[in-house]
mmCIF file of C-alpha atoms and ligand atoms in Angstrom:
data_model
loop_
_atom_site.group_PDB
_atom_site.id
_atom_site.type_symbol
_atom_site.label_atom_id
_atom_site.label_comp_id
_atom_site.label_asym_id
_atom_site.label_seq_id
_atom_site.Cartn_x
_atom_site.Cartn_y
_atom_site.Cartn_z
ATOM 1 C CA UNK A 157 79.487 24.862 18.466
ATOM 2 C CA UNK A 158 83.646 25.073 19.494
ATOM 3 C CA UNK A 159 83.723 21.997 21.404
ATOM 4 C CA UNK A 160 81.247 19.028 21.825
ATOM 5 C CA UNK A 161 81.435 16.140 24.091
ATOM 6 C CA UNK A 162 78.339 13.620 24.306
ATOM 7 C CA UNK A 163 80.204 13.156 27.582
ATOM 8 C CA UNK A 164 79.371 15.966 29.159
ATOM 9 C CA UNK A 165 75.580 15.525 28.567
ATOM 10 C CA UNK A 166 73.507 13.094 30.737
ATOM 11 C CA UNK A 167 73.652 9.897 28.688
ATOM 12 C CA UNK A 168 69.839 9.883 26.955
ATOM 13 C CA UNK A 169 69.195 6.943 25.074
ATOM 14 C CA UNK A 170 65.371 7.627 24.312
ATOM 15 C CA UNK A 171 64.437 6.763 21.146
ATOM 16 C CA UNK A 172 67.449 4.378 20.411
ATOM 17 C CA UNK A 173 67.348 1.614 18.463
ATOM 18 C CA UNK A 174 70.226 -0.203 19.649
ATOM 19 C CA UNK A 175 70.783 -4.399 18.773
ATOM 20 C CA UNK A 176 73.641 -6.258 20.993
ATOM 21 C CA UNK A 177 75.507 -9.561 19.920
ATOM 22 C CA UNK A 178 76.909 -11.600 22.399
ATOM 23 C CA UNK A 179 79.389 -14.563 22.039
ATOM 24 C CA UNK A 180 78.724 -18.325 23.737
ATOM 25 C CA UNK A 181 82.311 -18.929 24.121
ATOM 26 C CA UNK A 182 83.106 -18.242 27.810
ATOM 27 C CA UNK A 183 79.249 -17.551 28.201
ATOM 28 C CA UNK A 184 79.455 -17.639 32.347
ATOM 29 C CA UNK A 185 81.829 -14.667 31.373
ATOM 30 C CA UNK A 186 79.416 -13.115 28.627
ATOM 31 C CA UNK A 187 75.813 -13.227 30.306
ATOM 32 C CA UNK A 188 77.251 -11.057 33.342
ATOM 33 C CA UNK A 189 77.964 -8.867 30.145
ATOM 34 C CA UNK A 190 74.869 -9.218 28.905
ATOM 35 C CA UNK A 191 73.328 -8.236 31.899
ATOM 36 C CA UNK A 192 75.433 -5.306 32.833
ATOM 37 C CA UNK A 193 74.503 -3.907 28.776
ATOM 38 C CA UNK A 194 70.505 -4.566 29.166
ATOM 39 C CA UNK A 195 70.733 -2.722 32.132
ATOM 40 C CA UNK A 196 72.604 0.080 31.444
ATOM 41 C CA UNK A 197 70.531 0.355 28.402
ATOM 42 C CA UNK A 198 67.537 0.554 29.978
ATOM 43 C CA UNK A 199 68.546 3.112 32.997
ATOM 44 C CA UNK A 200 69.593 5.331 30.678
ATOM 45 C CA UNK A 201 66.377 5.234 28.108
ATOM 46 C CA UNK A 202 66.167 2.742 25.503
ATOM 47 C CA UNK A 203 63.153 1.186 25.576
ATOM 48 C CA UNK A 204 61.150 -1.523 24.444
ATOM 49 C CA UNK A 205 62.823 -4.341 22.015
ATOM 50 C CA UNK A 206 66.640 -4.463 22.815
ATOM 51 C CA UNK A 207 67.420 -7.887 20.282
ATOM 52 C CA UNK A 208 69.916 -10.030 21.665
ATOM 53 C CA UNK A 209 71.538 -12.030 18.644
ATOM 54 C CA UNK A 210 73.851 -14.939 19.843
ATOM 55 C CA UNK A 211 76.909 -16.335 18.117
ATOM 56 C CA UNK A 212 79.073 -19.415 18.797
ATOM 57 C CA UNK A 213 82.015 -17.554 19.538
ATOM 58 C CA UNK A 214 83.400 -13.710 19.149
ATOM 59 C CA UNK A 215 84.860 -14.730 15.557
ATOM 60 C CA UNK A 216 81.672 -14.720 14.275
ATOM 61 C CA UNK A 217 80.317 -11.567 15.748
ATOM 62 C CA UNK A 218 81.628 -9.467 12.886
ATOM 63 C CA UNK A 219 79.632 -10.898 10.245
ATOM 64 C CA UNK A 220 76.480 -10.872 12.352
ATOM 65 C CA UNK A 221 77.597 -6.813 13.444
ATOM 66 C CA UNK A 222 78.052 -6.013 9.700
ATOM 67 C CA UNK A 223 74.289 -7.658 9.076
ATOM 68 C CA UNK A 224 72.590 -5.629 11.840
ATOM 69 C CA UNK A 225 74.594 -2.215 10.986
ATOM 70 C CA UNK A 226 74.008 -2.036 7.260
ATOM 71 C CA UNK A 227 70.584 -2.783 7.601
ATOM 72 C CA UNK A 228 69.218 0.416 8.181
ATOM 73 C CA UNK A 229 67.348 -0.726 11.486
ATOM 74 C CA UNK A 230 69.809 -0.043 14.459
ATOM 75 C CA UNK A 231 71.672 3.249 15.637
ATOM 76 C CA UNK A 232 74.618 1.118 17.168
ATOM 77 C CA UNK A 233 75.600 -2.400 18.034
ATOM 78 C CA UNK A 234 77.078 -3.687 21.205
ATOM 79 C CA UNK A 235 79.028 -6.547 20.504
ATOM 80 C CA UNK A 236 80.518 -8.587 23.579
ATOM 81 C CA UNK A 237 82.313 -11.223 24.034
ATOM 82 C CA UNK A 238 85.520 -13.412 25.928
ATOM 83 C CA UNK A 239 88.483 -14.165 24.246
ATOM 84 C CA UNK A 240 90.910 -15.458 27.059
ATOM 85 C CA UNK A 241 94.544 -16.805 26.493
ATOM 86 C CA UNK A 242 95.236 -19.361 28.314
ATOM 87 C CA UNK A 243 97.506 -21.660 27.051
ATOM 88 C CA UNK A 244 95.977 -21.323 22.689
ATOM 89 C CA UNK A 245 97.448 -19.743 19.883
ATOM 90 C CA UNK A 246 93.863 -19.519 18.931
ATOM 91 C CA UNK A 247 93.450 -16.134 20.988
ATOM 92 C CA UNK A 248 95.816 -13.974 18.161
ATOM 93 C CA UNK A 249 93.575 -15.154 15.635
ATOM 94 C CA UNK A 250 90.268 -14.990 17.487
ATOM 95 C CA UNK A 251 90.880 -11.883 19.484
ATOM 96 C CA UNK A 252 92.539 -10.034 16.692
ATOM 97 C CA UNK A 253 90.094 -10.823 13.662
ATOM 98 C CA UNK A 254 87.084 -10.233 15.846
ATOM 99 C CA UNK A 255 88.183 -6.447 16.679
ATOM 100 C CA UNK A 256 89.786 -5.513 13.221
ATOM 101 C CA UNK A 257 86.440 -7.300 11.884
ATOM 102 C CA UNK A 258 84.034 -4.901 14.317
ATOM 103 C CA UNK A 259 85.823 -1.789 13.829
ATOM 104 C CA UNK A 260 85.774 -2.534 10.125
ATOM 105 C CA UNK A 261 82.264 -2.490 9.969
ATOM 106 C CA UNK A 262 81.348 0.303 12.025
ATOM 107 C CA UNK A 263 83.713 2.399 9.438
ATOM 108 C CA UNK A 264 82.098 1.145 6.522
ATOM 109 C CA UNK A 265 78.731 0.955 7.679
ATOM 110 C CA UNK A 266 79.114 4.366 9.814
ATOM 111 C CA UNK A 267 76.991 2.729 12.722
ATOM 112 C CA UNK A 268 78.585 2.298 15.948
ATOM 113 C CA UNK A 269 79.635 -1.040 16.770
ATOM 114 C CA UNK A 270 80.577 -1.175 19.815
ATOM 115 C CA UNK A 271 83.870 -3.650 20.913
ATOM 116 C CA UNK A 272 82.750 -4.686 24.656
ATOM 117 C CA UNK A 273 85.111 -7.887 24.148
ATOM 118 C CA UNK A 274 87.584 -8.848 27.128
ATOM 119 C CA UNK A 275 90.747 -9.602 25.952
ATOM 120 C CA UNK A 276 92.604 -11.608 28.890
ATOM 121 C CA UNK A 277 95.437 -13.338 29.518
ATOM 122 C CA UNK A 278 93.223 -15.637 32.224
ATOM 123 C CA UNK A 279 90.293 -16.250 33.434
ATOM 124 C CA UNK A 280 90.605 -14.033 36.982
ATOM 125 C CA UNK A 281 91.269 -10.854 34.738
ATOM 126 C CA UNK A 282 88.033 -11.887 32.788
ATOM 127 C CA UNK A 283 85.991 -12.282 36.230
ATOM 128 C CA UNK A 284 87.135 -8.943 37.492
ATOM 129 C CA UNK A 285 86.138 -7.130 34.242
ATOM 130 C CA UNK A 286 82.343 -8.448 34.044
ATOM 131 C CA UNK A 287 81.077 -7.378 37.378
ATOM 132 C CA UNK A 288 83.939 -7.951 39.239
ATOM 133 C CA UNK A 289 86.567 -5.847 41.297
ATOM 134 C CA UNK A 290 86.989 -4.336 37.971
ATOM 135 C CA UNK A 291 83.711 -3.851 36.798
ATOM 136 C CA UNK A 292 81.536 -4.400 34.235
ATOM 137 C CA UNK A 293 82.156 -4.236 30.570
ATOM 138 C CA UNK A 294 79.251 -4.468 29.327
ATOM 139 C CA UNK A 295 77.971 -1.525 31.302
ATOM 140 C CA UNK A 296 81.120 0.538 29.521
ATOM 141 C CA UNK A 297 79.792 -0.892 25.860
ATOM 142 C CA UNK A 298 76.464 0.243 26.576
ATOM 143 C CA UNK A 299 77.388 3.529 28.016
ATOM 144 C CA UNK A 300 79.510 3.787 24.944
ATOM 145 C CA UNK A 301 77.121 3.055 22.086
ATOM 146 C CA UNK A 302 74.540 6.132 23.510
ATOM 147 C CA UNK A 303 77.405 8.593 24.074
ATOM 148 C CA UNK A 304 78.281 7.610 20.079
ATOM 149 C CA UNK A 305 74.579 7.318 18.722
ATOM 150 C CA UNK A 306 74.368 11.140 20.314
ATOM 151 C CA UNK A 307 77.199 12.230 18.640
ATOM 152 C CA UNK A 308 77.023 11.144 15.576
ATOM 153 C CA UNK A 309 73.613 12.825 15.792
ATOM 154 C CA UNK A 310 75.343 15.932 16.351
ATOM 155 C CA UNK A 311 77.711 15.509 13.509
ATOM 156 C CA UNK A 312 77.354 16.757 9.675
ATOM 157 C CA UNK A 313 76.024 14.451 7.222
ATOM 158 C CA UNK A 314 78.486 12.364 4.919
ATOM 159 C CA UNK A 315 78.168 14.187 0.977
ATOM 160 C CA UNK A 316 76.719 12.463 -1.454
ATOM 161 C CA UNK A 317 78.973 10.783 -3.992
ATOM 162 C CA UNK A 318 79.637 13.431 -6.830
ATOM 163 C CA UNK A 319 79.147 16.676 -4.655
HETATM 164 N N1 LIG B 700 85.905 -17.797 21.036
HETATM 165 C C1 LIG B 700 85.714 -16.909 22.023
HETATM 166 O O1 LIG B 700 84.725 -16.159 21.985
HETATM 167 N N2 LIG B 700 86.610 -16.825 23.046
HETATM 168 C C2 LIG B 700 87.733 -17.619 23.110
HETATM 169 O O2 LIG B 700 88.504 -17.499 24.088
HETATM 170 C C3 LIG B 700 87.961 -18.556 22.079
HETATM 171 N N3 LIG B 700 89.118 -19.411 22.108
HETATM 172 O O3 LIG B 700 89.934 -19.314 23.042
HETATM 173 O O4 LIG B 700 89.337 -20.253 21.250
HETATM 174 C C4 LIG B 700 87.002 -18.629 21.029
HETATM 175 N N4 LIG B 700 87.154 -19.517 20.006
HETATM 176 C C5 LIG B 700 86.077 -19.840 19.096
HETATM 177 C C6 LIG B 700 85.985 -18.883 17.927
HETATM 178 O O5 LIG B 700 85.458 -17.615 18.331
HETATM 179 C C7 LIG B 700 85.050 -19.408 16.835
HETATM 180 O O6 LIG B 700 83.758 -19.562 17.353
HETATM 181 C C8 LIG B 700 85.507 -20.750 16.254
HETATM 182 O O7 LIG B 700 86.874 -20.692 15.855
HETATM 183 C C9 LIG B 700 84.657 -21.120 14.991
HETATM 184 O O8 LIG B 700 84.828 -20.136 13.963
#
């Protein structure tokens, strides 16, 4: 194999067990999410069970990511959520922690987690990004979590400790 790209594949996600975690915060921004990532999910494959797991805001979707990953049950987690400027220091902190948190786990856990969380300066640029003029971004996270499920599928085993 010189050169793999899950990308180049049709996006199969039979047989993936895939969890998502979505944020109330902004929630008329993150159920068009939702609904963009169940469907995806489902058009391309994964069937049955997807578990939707529901936080208060997309602070707390690390800890709930780094549950679900290092559990041994899911390939990948989609987490999504809103974190929009406005006028509140709060978005540094919230926005910041939450993807520093998520890509934290899926290095130490080595399960995708996926980080379908708009970052915007208002709430028009939020709109357009979850079904909007600018898409969906759920769609993109759920796309994304196959395409890395399939890869990592494709790539060697970690060694054990002491080989
Ligand atoms: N949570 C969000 O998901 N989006 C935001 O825009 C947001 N803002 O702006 O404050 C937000 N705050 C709540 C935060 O995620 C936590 O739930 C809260 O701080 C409790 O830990």
């Amino acid at each position: 194999m010189g050169e793999y790209s899950a990308a180049d594949e049709p996006l199969d996600g039979t047989g993936m067990r895939i969890a998502v975690i979505a944020a109330r915060f902004n929630d008329h921004i993150t159920k068009p999410l939702l609904a963009g990532a169940l469907d995806t999910l489902h058009e391309h494959g994964v069937t049955g069970d997807v578990p939707v797991f529901w936080v208060p805001g997309a602070f707390e979707i690390p800890l709930v990511a780094k549950r679900l990953a290092s559990s041994g049950v899911y390939d990948a987690v989609v987490c999504l959520g809103a974190v929009i400027r406005g006028d509140t220091p709060h978005f540094d902190y919230v926005a910041g922690e939450c993807a520093s948190g998520i890509s934290h786990v899926a290095l130490s856990t080595e399960v995708p987690c996926v980080f379908g969380v708009l970052t915007t300066d208002d709430l028009d640029q939020a709109l357009a990004r979850s079904g909007g003029a600018e898409g969906n971004k759920g769609c993109e996270a759920a796309r994304t979590a196959i395409e890395m499920v399939a890869l990592l599928q494709r790539l060697p085993s970690p060694a054990r400790q002491g080989d």
